[in-house]
Short mmCIF file of C-alpha atoms in Angstrom, two decimals:
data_model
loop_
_atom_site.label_atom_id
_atom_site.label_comp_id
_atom_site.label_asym_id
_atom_site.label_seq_id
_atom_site.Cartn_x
_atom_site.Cartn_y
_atom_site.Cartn_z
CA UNK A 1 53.17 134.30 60.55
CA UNK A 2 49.60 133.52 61.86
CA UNK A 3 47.41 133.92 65.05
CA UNK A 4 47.54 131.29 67.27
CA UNK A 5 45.50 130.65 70.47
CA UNK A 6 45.28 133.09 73.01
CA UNK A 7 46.66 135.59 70.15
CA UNK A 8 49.66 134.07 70.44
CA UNK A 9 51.72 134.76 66.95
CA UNK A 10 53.02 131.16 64.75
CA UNK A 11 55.18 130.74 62.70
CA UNK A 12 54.75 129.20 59.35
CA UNK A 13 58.20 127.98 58.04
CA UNK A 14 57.25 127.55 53.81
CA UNK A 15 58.74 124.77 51.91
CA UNK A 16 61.62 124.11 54.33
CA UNK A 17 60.95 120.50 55.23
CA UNK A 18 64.41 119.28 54.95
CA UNK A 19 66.54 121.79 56.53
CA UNK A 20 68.08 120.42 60.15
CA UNK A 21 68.11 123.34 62.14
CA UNK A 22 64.27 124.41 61.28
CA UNK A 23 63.06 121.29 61.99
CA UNK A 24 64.95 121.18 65.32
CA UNK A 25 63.68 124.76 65.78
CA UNK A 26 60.17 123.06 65.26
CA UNK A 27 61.00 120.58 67.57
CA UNK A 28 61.81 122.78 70.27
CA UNK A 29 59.02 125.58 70.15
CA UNK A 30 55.00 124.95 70.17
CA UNK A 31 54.79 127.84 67.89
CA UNK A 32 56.70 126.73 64.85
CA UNK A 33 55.50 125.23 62.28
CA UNK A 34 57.03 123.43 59.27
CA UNK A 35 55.07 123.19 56.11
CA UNK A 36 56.39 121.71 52.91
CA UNK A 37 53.61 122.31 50.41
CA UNK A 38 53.31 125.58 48.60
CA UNK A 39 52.70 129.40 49.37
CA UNK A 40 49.48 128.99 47.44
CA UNK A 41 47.98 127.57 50.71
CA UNK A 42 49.58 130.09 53.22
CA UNK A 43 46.27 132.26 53.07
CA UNK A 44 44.50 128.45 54.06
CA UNK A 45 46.78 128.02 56.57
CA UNK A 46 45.86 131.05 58.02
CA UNK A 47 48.64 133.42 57.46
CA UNK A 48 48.86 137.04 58.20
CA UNK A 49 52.01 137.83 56.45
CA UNK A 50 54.78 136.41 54.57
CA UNK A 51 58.55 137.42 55.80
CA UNK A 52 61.61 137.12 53.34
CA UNK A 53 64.90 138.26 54.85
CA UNK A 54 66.67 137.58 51.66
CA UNK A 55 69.90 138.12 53.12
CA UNK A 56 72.16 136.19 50.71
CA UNK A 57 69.88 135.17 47.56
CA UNK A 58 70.39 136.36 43.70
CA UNK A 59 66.39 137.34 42.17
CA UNK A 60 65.42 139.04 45.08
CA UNK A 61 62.92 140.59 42.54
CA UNK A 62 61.16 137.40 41.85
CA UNK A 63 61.02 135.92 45.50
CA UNK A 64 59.27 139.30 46.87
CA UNK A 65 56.88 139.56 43.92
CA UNK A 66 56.11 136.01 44.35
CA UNK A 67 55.54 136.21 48.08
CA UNK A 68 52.92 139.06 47.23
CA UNK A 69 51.19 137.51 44.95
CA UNK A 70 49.70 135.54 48.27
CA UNK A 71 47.65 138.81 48.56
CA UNK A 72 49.76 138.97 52.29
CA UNK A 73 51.74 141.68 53.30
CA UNK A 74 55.29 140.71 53.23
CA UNK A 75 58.53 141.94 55.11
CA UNK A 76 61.79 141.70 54.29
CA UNK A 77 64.86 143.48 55.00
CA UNK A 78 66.50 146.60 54.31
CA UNK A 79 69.48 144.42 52.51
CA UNK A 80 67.39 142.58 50.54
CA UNK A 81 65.28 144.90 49.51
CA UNK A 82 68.73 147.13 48.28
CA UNK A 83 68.78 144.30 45.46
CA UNK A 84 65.62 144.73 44.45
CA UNK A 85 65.13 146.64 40.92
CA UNK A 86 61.71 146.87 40.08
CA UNK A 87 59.36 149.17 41.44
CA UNK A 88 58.12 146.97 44.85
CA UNK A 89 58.16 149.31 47.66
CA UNK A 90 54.27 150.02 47.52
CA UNK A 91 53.98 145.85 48.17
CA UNK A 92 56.85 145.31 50.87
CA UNK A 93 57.97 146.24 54.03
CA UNK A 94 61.55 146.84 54.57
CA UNK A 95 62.86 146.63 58.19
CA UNK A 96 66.35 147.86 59.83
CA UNK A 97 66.51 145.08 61.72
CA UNK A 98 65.33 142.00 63.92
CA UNK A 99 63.72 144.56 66.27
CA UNK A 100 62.38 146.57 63.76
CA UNK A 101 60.73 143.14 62.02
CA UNK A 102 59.67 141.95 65.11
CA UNK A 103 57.79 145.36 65.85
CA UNK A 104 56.48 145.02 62.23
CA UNK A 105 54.90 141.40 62.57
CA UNK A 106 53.19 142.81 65.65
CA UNK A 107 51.55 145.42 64.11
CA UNK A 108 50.41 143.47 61.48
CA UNK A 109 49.02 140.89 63.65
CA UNK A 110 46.87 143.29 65.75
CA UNK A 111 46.09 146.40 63.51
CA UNK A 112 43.82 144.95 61.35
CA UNK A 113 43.61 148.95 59.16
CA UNK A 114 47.78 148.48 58.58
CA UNK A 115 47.15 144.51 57.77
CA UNK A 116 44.77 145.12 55.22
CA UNK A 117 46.28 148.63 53.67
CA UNK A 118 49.45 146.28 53.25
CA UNK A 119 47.65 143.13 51.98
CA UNK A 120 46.13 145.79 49.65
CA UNK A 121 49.43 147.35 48.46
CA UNK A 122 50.73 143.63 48.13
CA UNK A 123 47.51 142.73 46.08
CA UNK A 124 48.28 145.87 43.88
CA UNK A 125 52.29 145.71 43.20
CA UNK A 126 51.56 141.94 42.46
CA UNK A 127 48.94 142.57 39.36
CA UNK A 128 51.80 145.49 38.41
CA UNK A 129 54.39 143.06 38.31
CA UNK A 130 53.95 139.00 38.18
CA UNK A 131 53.56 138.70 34.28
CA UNK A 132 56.66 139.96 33.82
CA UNK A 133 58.13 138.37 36.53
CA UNK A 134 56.82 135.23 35.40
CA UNK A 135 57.99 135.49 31.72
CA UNK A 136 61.89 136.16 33.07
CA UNK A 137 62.00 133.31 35.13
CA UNK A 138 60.84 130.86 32.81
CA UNK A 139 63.28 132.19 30.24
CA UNK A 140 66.22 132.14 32.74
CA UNK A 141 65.79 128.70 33.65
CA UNK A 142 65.30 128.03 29.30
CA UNK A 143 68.90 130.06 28.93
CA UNK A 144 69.81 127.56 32.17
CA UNK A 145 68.55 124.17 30.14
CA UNK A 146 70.16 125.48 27.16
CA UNK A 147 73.84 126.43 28.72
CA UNK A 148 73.93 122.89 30.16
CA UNK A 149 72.81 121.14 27.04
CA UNK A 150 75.41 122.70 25.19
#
């Protein structure tokens, strides 16, 4: 999510190029944007946060820590952050709903104290927690390479 003109909030849909209905979703809104390069240029782009509703996905762990590590405060929600083991709260903010994330983005977008105490707590969790997170996912996708060799 970033400022647009007339603080009007954009949206920044991350390495989603392909998928139909986000491009139609594109296609039908001046605010929404499709960009198929990687998170490390989010911050370029202009960014104020980073939202993962991780609804449905397996290493919930990994995708939140990684979204942090953009130094952005990142939202998520309530479910996805149930599957979450490590210690991330500090870094993320869970939300109840779509109302509850909508009122979220807002405040993120126009109190710059709460942006920056959760860019902050992002920054923080993220130096806590991406070696580690790093090291498991590059042996699960070895133990991947290895059960389909074999």
């Amino acid at each position: 999510v970033r400022r647009g003109p007339a603080a009007c909030a954009q949206v920044v849909c991350a390495g989603v190029g392909g998928v139909a209905p986000l491009r139609e979703l594109a296609a039908a809104n001046n605010n929404v944007y499709l960009h198929s390069g990687g998170r490390q240029q989010l911050r370029e782009l202009g960014c104020r946060a980073v939202i993962e509703p991780l609804m449905f996905e397996q290493h919930v762990d990994t995708k939140l820590v990684n979204a942090m590590s953009q130094g952005l405060p990142v939202i998520t929600t309530q479910e996805g952050m149930s599957r979450a083991h490590a210690q991330l709260r500090g870094g993320v903010l869970a939300t109840a709903g779509p109302e509850q994330m909508s009122m979220t983005v807002h405040q993120l977008m126009n109190d710059e104290s709460s942006w920056q105490l959760h860019a902050s707590a992002s920054t923080r969790t993220t130096a806590l927690q991406l070696a580690d997170f790093e090291v498991a996912h590059d042996l699960r996708r070895a133990l991947s390479r290895v059960s389909k060799e074999g």
